Short mmCIF file of C-alpha atoms in Angstrom, two decimals:
data_model
loop_
_atom_site.label_atom_id
_atom_site.label_comp_id
_atom_site.label_asym_id
_atom_site.label_seq_id
_atom_site.Cartn_x
_atom_site.Cartn_y
_atom_site.Cartn_z
CA UNK A 10 57.46 -33.30 13.73
CA UNK A 11 59.45 -31.11 12.05
CA UNK A 12 58.22 -27.46 11.27
CA UNK A 13 55.64 -27.98 8.20
CA UNK A 14 55.92 -24.21 6.92
CA UNK A 15 59.16 -23.94 4.41
CA UNK A 16 59.75 -20.19 4.25
CA UNK A 17 60.11 -20.59 7.92
CA UNK A 18 64.24 -20.45 9.00
CA UNK A 19 66.17 -22.88 11.39
CA UNK A 20 67.64 -20.31 12.79
CA UNK A 21 66.31 -17.68 14.95
CA UNK A 22 67.66 -14.82 17.20
CA UNK A 23 66.08 -15.57 20.63
CA UNK A 24 67.00 -13.21 24.02
CA UNK A 25 67.89 -15.45 26.72
CA UNK A 26 69.82 -16.09 30.24
CA UNK A 27 72.48 -17.59 30.78
CA UNK A 28 72.68 -16.76 34.46
CA UNK A 29 70.58 -15.23 36.82
CA UNK A 30 70.71 -11.65 38.21
CA UNK A 31 70.13 -8.05 37.07
CA UNK A 32 68.33 -7.19 34.12
CA UNK A 33 72.21 -6.74 32.02
CA UNK A 34 72.01 -10.34 31.71
CA UNK A 35 69.96 -10.92 28.56
CA UNK A 36 71.51 -11.35 25.39
CA UNK A 37 70.91 -11.71 21.80
CA UNK A 38 71.61 -14.49 20.35
CA UNK A 39 71.18 -17.08 17.27
CA UNK A 40 69.32 -20.22 18.38
CA UNK A 41 67.44 -23.28 16.64
CA UNK A 42 63.35 -22.82 15.57
CA UNK A 43 62.42 -25.47 17.99
CA UNK A 44 60.69 -27.92 16.00
CA UNK A 45 56.82 -27.95 16.73
CA UNK A 46 54.75 -31.02 18.50
CA UNK A 47 52.10 -32.36 16.89
CA UNK A 48 49.26 -30.37 19.36
CA UNK A 49 51.28 -27.66 18.91
CA UNK A 50 51.60 -24.17 16.81
CA UNK A 51 54.79 -21.97 15.94
CA UNK A 52 53.61 -18.82 16.23
CA UNK A 53 55.90 -15.33 15.16
CA UNK A 54 56.90 -13.23 18.26
CA UNK A 55 55.14 -9.47 18.26
CA UNK A 56 54.87 -8.77 21.98
CA UNK A 57 54.91 -9.88 24.70
CA UNK A 58 54.48 -8.19 28.61
CA UNK A 59 56.64 -7.77 31.71
CA UNK A 60 55.12 -9.84 34.42
CA UNK A 61 56.83 -9.78 38.51
CA UNK A 62 57.40 -13.50 37.55
CA UNK A 63 59.11 -12.79 34.52
CA UNK A 64 61.47 -10.38 36.01
CA UNK A 65 61.25 -12.62 39.38
CA UNK A 66 62.28 -15.67 37.11
CA UNK A 67 65.57 -13.33 35.23
CA UNK A 68 66.91 -12.23 39.63
CA UNK A 69 66.42 -15.78 41.12
CA UNK A 70 63.60 -14.97 43.57
CA UNK A 71 62.16 -17.78 41.13
CA UNK A 72 65.03 -20.49 40.53
CA UNK A 73 61.88 -23.59 40.41
CA UNK A 74 60.14 -21.98 37.46
CA UNK A 75 63.42 -20.94 35.48
CA UNK A 76 63.80 -22.94 32.20
CA UNK A 77 67.20 -24.65 31.57
CA UNK A 78 69.71 -22.40 30.59
CA UNK A 79 70.17 -20.27 27.94
CA UNK A 80 66.43 -19.76 29.27
CA UNK A 81 64.30 -18.23 26.83
CA UNK A 82 61.91 -16.30 29.28
CA UNK A 83 58.75 -14.40 29.42
CA UNK A 84 55.07 -16.22 29.41
CA UNK A 85 52.43 -13.21 27.53
CA UNK A 86 52.71 -13.86 24.00
CA UNK A 87 50.62 -11.95 20.50
CA UNK A 88 51.81 -13.02 16.89
CA UNK A 89 50.28 -14.75 14.35
CA UNK A 90 50.46 -18.57 13.69
CA UNK A 91 53.52 -20.18 11.75
CA UNK A 92 52.55 -23.70 11.47
CA UNK A 93 50.78 -25.81 12.47
CA UNK A 94 51.17 -29.50 14.24
CA UNK A 95 49.32 -32.62 13.00
CA UNK A 96 46.78 -33.26 15.40
CA UNK A 97 45.85 -28.84 15.39
CA UNK A 98 42.25 -27.83 13.48
CA UNK A 99 41.82 -24.94 15.94
CA UNK A 100 44.14 -22.57 14.51
CA UNK A 101 45.91 -22.30 10.89
CA UNK A 102 49.08 -20.94 9.39
CA UNK A 103 48.42 -16.14 9.59
CA UNK A 104 45.89 -16.61 12.42
CA UNK A 105 46.36 -14.15 15.12
CA UNK A 106 46.52 -15.40 18.59
CA UNK A 107 47.68 -14.78 21.97
CA UNK A 108 48.14 -16.81 25.64
CA UNK A 109 50.25 -17.36 28.03
CA UNK A 110 52.19 -20.60 26.74
CA UNK A 111 55.62 -21.17 27.70
CA UNK A 112 59.15 -19.97 29.31
CA UNK A 113 57.85 -21.90 32.60
CA UNK A 114 59.28 -25.59 32.47
CA UNK A 115 57.83 -28.13 31.41
CA UNK A 116 57.38 -25.44 28.73
CA UNK A 117 60.67 -24.26 28.07
CA UNK A 118 60.16 -22.37 25.25
CA UNK A 119 59.06 -18.67 26.30
CA UNK A 120 58.28 -15.49 23.81
CA UNK A 121 61.57 -13.20 24.18
CA UNK A 122 62.36 -14.87 20.37
CA UNK A 123 61.17 -14.33 16.95
CA UNK A 124 59.44 -17.74 17.28
CA UNK A 125 57.52 -19.45 20.28
CA UNK A 126 55.82 -23.17 20.81
CA UNK A 127 52.73 -23.10 22.27
CA UNK A 128 50.34 -25.72 23.23
CA UNK A 129 47.46 -25.21 21.23
CA UNK A 130 44.88 -25.82 23.77
CA UNK A 131 46.45 -22.64 25.84
CA UNK A 132 45.96 -19.94 23.33
CA UNK A 133 42.57 -17.79 21.71
CA UNK A 134 41.82 -15.54 18.57
CA UNK A 135 43.59 -12.59 19.32
CA UNK A 136 40.61 -9.96 19.74
CA UNK A 137 40.58 -8.12 15.75
CA UNK A 138 40.31 -4.30 18.11
CA UNK A 139 43.33 -4.67 20.02
CA UNK A 140 47.18 -4.24 18.72
CA UNK A 141 50.01 -7.03 19.35
CA UNK A 142 50.68 -4.30 21.81
CA UNK A 143 47.35 -3.99 23.58
CA UNK A 144 46.43 -8.29 23.31
CA UNK A 145 50.42 -9.45 24.75
CA UNK A 146 48.90 -7.17 28.34
CA UNK A 147 46.28 -9.24 28.81
CA UNK A 148 47.51 -13.16 28.88
CA UNK A 149 48.54 -13.85 31.98
CA UNK A 150 46.64 -11.32 34.44
CA UNK A 151 43.75 -12.37 32.56
CA UNK A 152 43.90 -15.45 33.57
CA UNK A 153 44.63 -15.32 37.19
CA UNK A 154 42.13 -12.26 37.80
CA UNK A 155 39.53 -14.40 35.93
CA UNK A 156 40.54 -17.43 37.89
CA UNK A 157 40.55 -15.62 41.88
CA UNK A 158 36.91 -13.73 40.63
CA UNK A 159 35.47 -16.26 38.55
CA UNK A 160 36.10 -19.37 39.53
CA UNK A 161 37.21 -19.70 42.93
CA UNK A 162 35.44 -16.82 43.71
CA UNK A 163 31.95 -16.88 41.78
CA UNK A 164 31.34 -13.26 41.48
CA UNK A 165 27.96 -11.76 41.20
CA UNK A 166 25.88 -9.14 40.90
CA UNK A 167 25.00 -6.67 44.13
CA UNK A 168 28.50 -7.72 45.89
CA UNK A 169 31.19 -5.17 47.26
CA UNK A 170 34.09 -5.67 46.18
CA UNK A 171 37.57 -4.55 46.50
CA UNK A 172 40.89 -4.61 44.62
CA UNK A 173 43.48 -3.79 45.93
CA UNK A 174 45.82 -2.26 43.07
CA UNK A 175 43.29 -0.14 40.34
CA UNK A 176 46.72 0.29 37.96
CA UNK A 177 48.22 -2.83 38.43
CA UNK A 178 48.72 -5.24 35.83
CA UNK A 179 45.80 -7.86 38.13
CA UNK A 180 44.36 -5.90 39.08
CA UNK A 181 43.00 -3.69 36.24
CA UNK A 182 41.71 -6.62 34.70
CA UNK A 183 40.13 -7.17 38.21
CA UNK A 184 38.24 -4.09 38.41
CA UNK A 185 36.68 -4.36 35.17
CA UNK A 186 35.94 -8.70 35.34
CA UNK A 187 33.88 -7.33 38.53
CA UNK A 188 32.59 -4.38 36.88
CA UNK A 189 31.55 -6.95 34.21
CA UNK A 190 29.76 -8.75 37.09
CA UNK A 191 27.76 -5.93 38.05
CA UNK A 192 29.47 -6.04 41.27
CA UNK A 193 30.11 -2.41 43.28
CA UNK A 194 33.50 -2.09 42.78
CA UNK A 195 36.04 -0.22 45.10
CA UNK A 196 39.50 -0.05 44.64
CA UNK A 197 42.74 1.42 46.44
CA UNK A 198 46.04 2.91 44.76
CA UNK A 199 48.37 5.72 45.80
CA UNK A 200 47.69 8.37 43.86
CA UNK A 201 44.60 10.35 42.82
CA UNK A 202 45.88 9.74 38.81
CA UNK A 203 45.78 6.10 39.16
CA UNK A 204 42.32 6.70 41.31
CA UNK A 205 41.00 8.11 38.61
CA UNK A 206 41.96 5.60 36.07
CA UNK A 207 39.83 2.94 38.57
CA UNK A 208 37.01 5.51 37.67
CA UNK A 209 37.43 4.93 34.24
CA UNK A 210 37.79 1.26 34.50
CA UNK A 211 33.85 0.75 36.36
CA UNK A 212 35.64 2.02 39.70
CA UNK A 213 31.99 2.65 41.96
CA UNK A 214 34.53 4.17 44.64
CA UNK A 215 38.49 5.04 45.39
CA UNK A 216 40.46 4.80 48.15
CA UNK A 217 44.10 6.82 48.84
CA UNK A 218 45.51 3.95 50.41
CA UNK A 219 48.53 6.06 51.41
CA UNK A 220 45.92 8.21 53.21
CA UNK A 221 43.44 6.32 54.43
CA UNK A 222 43.58 3.47 56.62
CA UNK A 223 42.03 -0.02 56.67
CA UNK A 224 39.32 0.63 58.90
CA UNK A 225 38.78 4.07 57.93
CA UNK A 226 37.80 3.09 54.68
CA UNK A 227 36.54 -0.36 55.80
CA UNK A 228 34.01 2.67 58.16
CA UNK A 229 33.50 4.70 54.81
CA UNK A 230 32.92 2.60 52.08
CA UNK A 231 30.47 -0.44 54.12
CA UNK A 232 28.86 0.99 57.13
CA UNK A 233 32.41 -1.12 59.02
CA UNK A 234 30.11 -4.11 57.86
CA UNK A 235 33.46 -4.94 55.72
CA UNK A 236 33.29 -5.99 52.77
CA UNK A 237 31.90 -8.73 50.91
CA UNK A 238 35.15 -9.98 48.52
CA UNK A 239 38.72 -8.32 48.69
CA UNK A 240 41.34 -9.23 45.94
CA UNK A 241 44.23 -9.00 46.96
CA UNK A 242 46.43 -8.15 44.21
CA UNK A 243 50.19 -8.13 45.71
CA UNK A 244 50.19 -10.73 48.67
CA UNK A 245 52.33 -11.19 51.35
CA UNK A 246 52.42 -8.13 53.85
CA UNK A 247 48.64 -7.15 52.16
CA UNK A 248 46.77 -10.27 52.89
CA UNK A 249 46.40 -9.18 56.76
CA UNK A 250 45.02 -5.98 55.50
CA UNK A 251 42.82 -8.17 53.23
CA UNK A 252 41.69 -10.03 55.86
CA UNK A 253 40.82 -6.95 57.84
CA UNK A 254 38.74 -5.36 55.44
CA UNK A 255 36.43 -8.37 55.16
CA UNK A 256 33.08 -9.51 56.67
CA UNK A 257 32.03 -12.31 58.50
CA UNK A 258 31.88 -15.00 56.34
CA UNK A 259 33.45 -13.56 53.16
CA UNK A 260 35.88 -13.95 51.23
CA UNK A 261 40.06 -13.13 50.06
CA UNK A 262 40.99 -13.99 46.68
CA UNK A 263 44.97 -13.21 47.00
CA UNK A 264 47.51 -13.81 43.52
CA UNK A 265 50.72 -15.16 46.14
CA UNK A 266 51.58 -16.33 49.82
CA UNK A 267 50.43 -14.04 52.99
CA UNK A 268 53.39 -13.32 55.46
CA UNK A 269 54.30 -14.98 58.31
CA UNK A 270 51.00 -14.84 60.58
CA UNK A 271 48.95 -13.67 58.10
CA UNK A 272 46.08 -15.55 57.30
CA UNK A 273 45.56 -16.30 61.43
CA UNK A 274 42.66 -14.03 61.55
CA UNK A 275 41.17 -16.02 59.11
CA UNK A 276 38.60 -19.31 61.54
CA UNK A 277 37.21 -16.79 63.72
CA UNK A 278 35.57 -14.83 61.71
CA UNK A 279 34.88 -17.21 59.46
CA UNK A 280 36.26 -15.67 56.22
CA UNK A 281 37.24 -18.20 53.05
CA UNK A 282 40.99 -17.15 51.19
CA UNK A 283 41.23 -18.41 47.89
CA UNK A 284 45.04 -19.39 45.98
CA UNK A 285 45.05 -18.15 42.40
CA UNK A 286 48.60 -20.53 41.30
CA UNK A 287 47.38 -19.91 37.36
CA UNK A 288 50.80 -21.45 36.29
CA UNK A 289 49.31 -24.50 37.54
CA UNK A 290 47.48 -25.45 34.21
CA UNK A 291 51.08 -24.89 32.57
CA UNK A 292 53.62 -26.62 35.19
CA UNK A 293 51.19 -29.61 35.52
CA UNK A 294 49.13 -29.72 32.11
CA UNK A 295 46.12 -29.87 34.22
CA UNK A 296 43.39 -27.45 32.16
CA UNK A 297 44.99 -25.56 30.40
CA UNK A 298 41.80 -25.24 27.35
CA UNK A 299 40.76 -23.84 30.28
CA UNK A 300 42.95 -21.56 29.44
CA UNK A 301 42.39 -20.78 25.95
CA UNK A 302 37.74 -20.65 26.53
CA UNK A 303 38.81 -17.93 29.38
CA UNK A 304 41.40 -16.16 26.60
CA UNK A 305 38.35 -16.83 24.22
CA UNK A 306 35.73 -14.97 26.69
CA UNK A 307 37.92 -11.89 27.17
CA UNK A 308 38.41 -11.87 23.56
CA UNK A 309 34.85 -10.75 23.53
CA UNK A 310 34.86 -8.96 26.73
CA UNK A 311 37.19 -6.99 24.70
CA UNK A 312 34.91 -6.73 22.05
CA UNK A 313 31.75 -5.37 23.68
CA UNK A 314 33.96 -2.64 25.34
CA UNK A 315 33.94 -4.15 28.90
CA UNK A 316 37.18 -4.68 28.78
CA UNK A 317 40.76 -3.12 27.88
CA UNK A 318 44.23 -3.10 28.19
CA UNK A 319 45.76 -0.76 30.18
CA UNK A 320 49.04 -0.47 29.30
CA UNK A 321 52.37 2.12 30.49
CA UNK A 322 53.16 4.54 27.39
CA UNK A 323 56.74 3.96 27.47
CA UNK A 324 57.57 1.29 24.71
CA UNK A 325 59.84 -1.46 24.51
CA UNK A 326 61.66 -3.34 21.93
CA UNK A 327 63.82 -6.98 22.36
CA UNK A 328 66.77 -5.31 21.72
CA UNK A 329 65.24 -3.38 25.03
CA UNK A 330 64.42 -6.47 27.30
CA UNK A 331 66.57 -4.83 30.07
CA UNK A 332 65.37 -1.81 30.28
CA UNK A 333 62.07 -2.70 29.99
CA UNK A 334 62.40 -5.51 33.15
CA UNK A 335 64.02 -2.67 34.97
CA UNK A 336 61.48 -0.11 34.26
CA UNK A 337 59.02 -2.80 35.90
CA UNK A 338 60.96 -3.67 38.79
CA UNK A 339 61.28 0.12 39.97
CA UNK A 340 57.06 0.43 39.51
CA UNK A 341 56.62 3.43 38.02
CA UNK A 342 54.21 2.82 35.71
CA UNK A 343 51.29 2.68 34.79
CA UNK A 344 50.01 -0.39 33.71
CA UNK A 345 51.17 -3.34 31.75
CA UNK A 346 54.56 -3.17 30.51
CA UNK A 347 55.17 -4.33 26.98
CA UNK A 348 57.60 -4.90 24.70
CA UNK A 349 57.57 -5.64 21.11
CA UNK A 350 59.64 -7.24 18.35
CA UNK A 351 62.38 -5.09 16.46
CA UNK A 352 60.57 -5.82 13.31
CA UNK A 353 56.97 -3.90 14.54
#
């Protein structure tokens, strides 16, 4: 169907890539405003955040996840509904919404544009207490942490949980969700400043992984028994130490592929390993409505004071997207790097 609202222009600005490469491959360009399918809403984009998958796609490291070029990247979006498809009843023009709703095939239209068509099932009403900038920091990382800790691992009150990366995107949400579930939460970080933030996010136990090897903090925190659950937000080489920190018959949740040989020890110790692939609903159109449901629950937690986004102090506009990507790739941020539309 065509866009039903008469005040929506026929063209818009988009920040696109024609090829893979460094942060400077982004180019601002005038493109057509996409038409809506009946199950979609058109969101006037106010903000998006930079996730590792976004700069990996830009570099070509995750080429399979790149939409057809010229490609409009970024999945996280916070904005205002500008138009509604014929089959959508959950949202209306003027609603503030947030979600992770595009920028990956087969949902090619990403958030780095004036407007973004979104499957309504992937969106939720934006928490009223948050700004667009704050809300844009939450979707992908919240969906990842929720699927790992609640859907897969079924965290319960009293569980001893270790969350790697207290101030990382997924880590800072994971610590808060685990605390909300009533778990005893330990977090790792590389500095006292980050650990202090971990305490503010609900952590009971702090671990500086630069100073304390796995066997030492397992001994100190669990009397050598190991954690009931380790939430690994790094993957790769970090999977093996996560397994080493887990008790017999415990659980590891990881957000990515382990290094070669990284899970060889799990069989003899009865450890269950869960892999979180948060993009599955978008890539395969399976369970999209659950993502909207999670974000609705997350909004309730925000309003109840159980969840807050951790947003880095540096600010960027869409016209500074190259700088935002370079900053995120340097891993110097505290929390999420968020980019706002030039009009915000």
